[in-house]
Amino acid sequence: MKKWLIRCLTVLAMVCLIPGIVLKAAAETTTVRCKNCGSTETREILGYRKYDSNSHRVYVTECQNCHNDGNVSYLKVHTGGTETPTCTKGKTCEKCGAEYGEKDPNNHDLVHHDAKAPSCTEIGWNAYEACSRCNYTTTYQELPALNHALEQHAAKAPTCTEIGWDAYETCSRCD
């Protein structure tokens, strides 16, 4: 068991530590024209950064011909974003992560809210739907509190065998 572990660690060290053996993923490239010498070539993309709502900067490696044009940026239109725009957000660029395109003011995430009957002291409302992302709501209608429906109860004098009480009022809905 000990020899097996030593062999595994040796192989792992060889793969990780020997230069040139580490595998590298294929680099993303784009075709550009050098601003200095005018040659058109395919260069490795170093990164992306949002420029505005329509485009992003693409940073590329230096020109293979004149070696002067390194880390230069080119403007490219936002791409990707297969998601459907919503009431609060447009598409998201797959390269730079920026939001772009038009929002869809009619694409709400509606959540149903059941009706609530008003009580004597609290308001109620009819059933409605509201968007979980923005303040849009369908026909929300508040129902006012009902107030108490008071009933009068007359006083009763106590007797030898029964208790009595003073006059009082109670609500017919909530006691």
XYZ file of C-alpha atoms in Angstrom:
175
model
C 0.000 0.000 0.000
C 2.832 2.384 0.888
C 4.643 1.778 -2.445
C 1.405 2.395 -4.370
C 0.879 5.727 -2.593
C 4.464 6.822 -3.291
C 4.064 5.973 -7.003
C 0.819 7.943 -7.212
C 2.391 10.984 -5.564
C 5.419 10.752 -7.868
C 3.240 10.674 -10.993
C 1.151 13.551 -9.670
C 4.272 15.620 -8.970
C 5.619 14.916 -12.471
C 2.385 16.008 -14.128
C 1.988 19.164 -12.034
C 5.595 20.338 -11.693
C 7.336 19.594 -14.989
C 7.046 22.646 -17.272
C 5.254 22.117 -20.544
C 3.269 19.115 -19.380
C 0.343 21.036 -17.905
C -2.528 20.922 -20.344
C -3.903 24.259 -21.486
C -7.389 24.802 -22.816
C -7.677 26.082 -26.372
C -7.554 29.875 -26.344
C -10.417 31.921 -27.728
C -9.402 33.921 -30.791
C -10.719 36.673 -33.056
C -9.637 38.143 -36.387
C -8.414 41.755 -36.190
C -6.503 44.269 -38.270
C -3.327 45.730 -36.706
C -3.562 49.478 -36.120
C 0.184 49.922 -36.780
C 1.175 47.723 -39.743
C -2.301 47.001 -41.176
C -1.924 43.186 -41.281
C -5.040 41.114 -40.665
C -4.538 38.110 -38.401
C -6.163 35.868 -35.835
C -5.160 36.783 -32.279
C -5.779 35.325 -28.850
C -8.398 37.129 -26.766
C -7.081 38.234 -23.375
C -10.396 39.447 -21.966
C -13.622 41.417 -22.290
C -14.935 44.550 -20.579
C -18.277 46.335 -20.950
C -18.028 49.492 -23.080
C -21.670 50.625 -23.329
C -25.175 49.164 -23.683
C -24.439 48.011 -27.246
C -20.833 46.771 -27.211
C -17.856 45.584 -25.202
C -14.085 45.938 -25.541
C -12.131 42.860 -26.631
C -8.499 42.851 -25.497
C -6.141 40.841 -27.770
C -2.483 39.751 -27.867
C 0.203 41.660 -29.800
C 0.560 41.632 -33.587
C 2.678 38.707 -34.852
C 4.014 40.924 -37.660
C 5.119 44.182 -35.937
C 4.838 43.197 -32.217
C 3.556 46.688 -31.323
C -0.160 46.252 -30.977
C -0.407 44.186 -27.725
C -3.290 44.433 -25.266
C -5.169 46.682 -27.693
C -8.932 46.679 -27.449
C -11.483 46.418 -30.233
C -15.186 47.137 -29.911
C -17.525 44.229 -30.617
C -21.302 44.002 -30.296
C -22.708 42.183 -27.237
C -23.592 38.572 -27.989
C -25.473 35.697 -26.415
C -28.061 36.101 -23.780
C -30.552 33.475 -24.831
C -32.737 34.329 -21.846
C -35.916 36.238 -22.546
C -35.859 39.901 -21.428
C -38.083 40.619 -18.427
C -39.816 43.675 -16.985
C -36.621 44.631 -15.120
C -33.747 43.139 -17.136
C -32.587 42.791 -20.743
C -30.353 40.018 -22.094
C -26.930 39.279 -20.553
C -23.846 39.265 -22.813
C -22.129 35.873 -22.656
C -18.695 37.493 -23.120
C -18.567 40.486 -20.735
C -21.643 39.854 -18.550
C -23.227 43.235 -19.301
C -26.962 43.705 -19.649
C -27.991 44.764 -23.135
C -31.058 45.086 -25.337
C -34.550 46.206 -24.489
C -36.472 45.177 -21.392
C -39.892 43.631 -21.965
C -42.366 45.680 -19.906
C -45.005 42.966 -20.358
C -42.904 39.986 -19.185
C -43.768 39.906 -15.480
C -43.306 37.100 -12.955
C -46.849 37.155 -11.591
C -47.535 35.678 -8.165
C -51.156 34.965 -7.175
C -52.464 36.428 -3.894
C -55.722 35.017 -2.516
C -58.535 37.271 -1.422
C -58.738 38.216 2.245
C -62.035 39.199 3.803
C -61.967 42.334 5.939
C -62.560 41.939 9.656
C -63.888 44.386 12.181
C -60.452 45.927 12.715
C -58.334 44.934 9.658
C -58.607 45.729 5.947
C -59.095 42.995 3.353
C -58.605 42.713 -0.433
C -59.876 40.931 -3.523
C -57.710 38.251 -5.172
C -54.975 39.758 -7.354
C -51.589 39.044 -8.950
C -48.376 41.008 -8.429
C -44.970 40.834 -10.137
C -42.174 39.497 -7.911
C -39.601 41.669 -9.767
C -41.260 45.082 -10.017
C -44.211 46.970 -8.531
C -46.717 45.898 -11.221
C -50.022 44.534 -9.911
C -53.334 43.488 -11.444
C -56.511 45.101 -10.130
C -55.572 45.155 -6.445
C -58.607 46.407 -4.600
C -58.459 47.103 -0.896
C -61.588 46.480 1.159
C -62.027 48.713 4.230
C -62.292 47.320 7.758
C -65.911 46.623 8.711
C -65.870 48.202 12.177
C -67.736 46.451 14.972
C -71.457 45.599 14.657
C -72.428 46.349 18.239
C -75.448 44.775 19.936
C -76.858 46.190 23.158
C -77.377 43.928 26.140
C -79.537 45.222 29.002
C -78.485 45.055 32.608
C -79.856 42.265 34.788
C -80.202 42.533 38.522
C -78.833 39.652 40.578
C -81.211 37.374 42.430
C -80.698 34.954 45.287
C -79.882 32.134 42.884
C -78.508 33.910 39.782
C -75.786 36.412 39.106
C -76.500 39.744 37.453
C -74.615 42.144 35.144
C -74.419 45.720 34.030
C -75.545 46.810 30.557
C -72.911 46.083 27.871
C -72.296 45.859 24.140
C -70.765 43.051 22.042
C -69.896 42.735 18.365
C -72.080 40.266 16.462
C -69.104 39.311 14.222
C -66.120 39.003 16.555
C -67.669 38.862 20.052
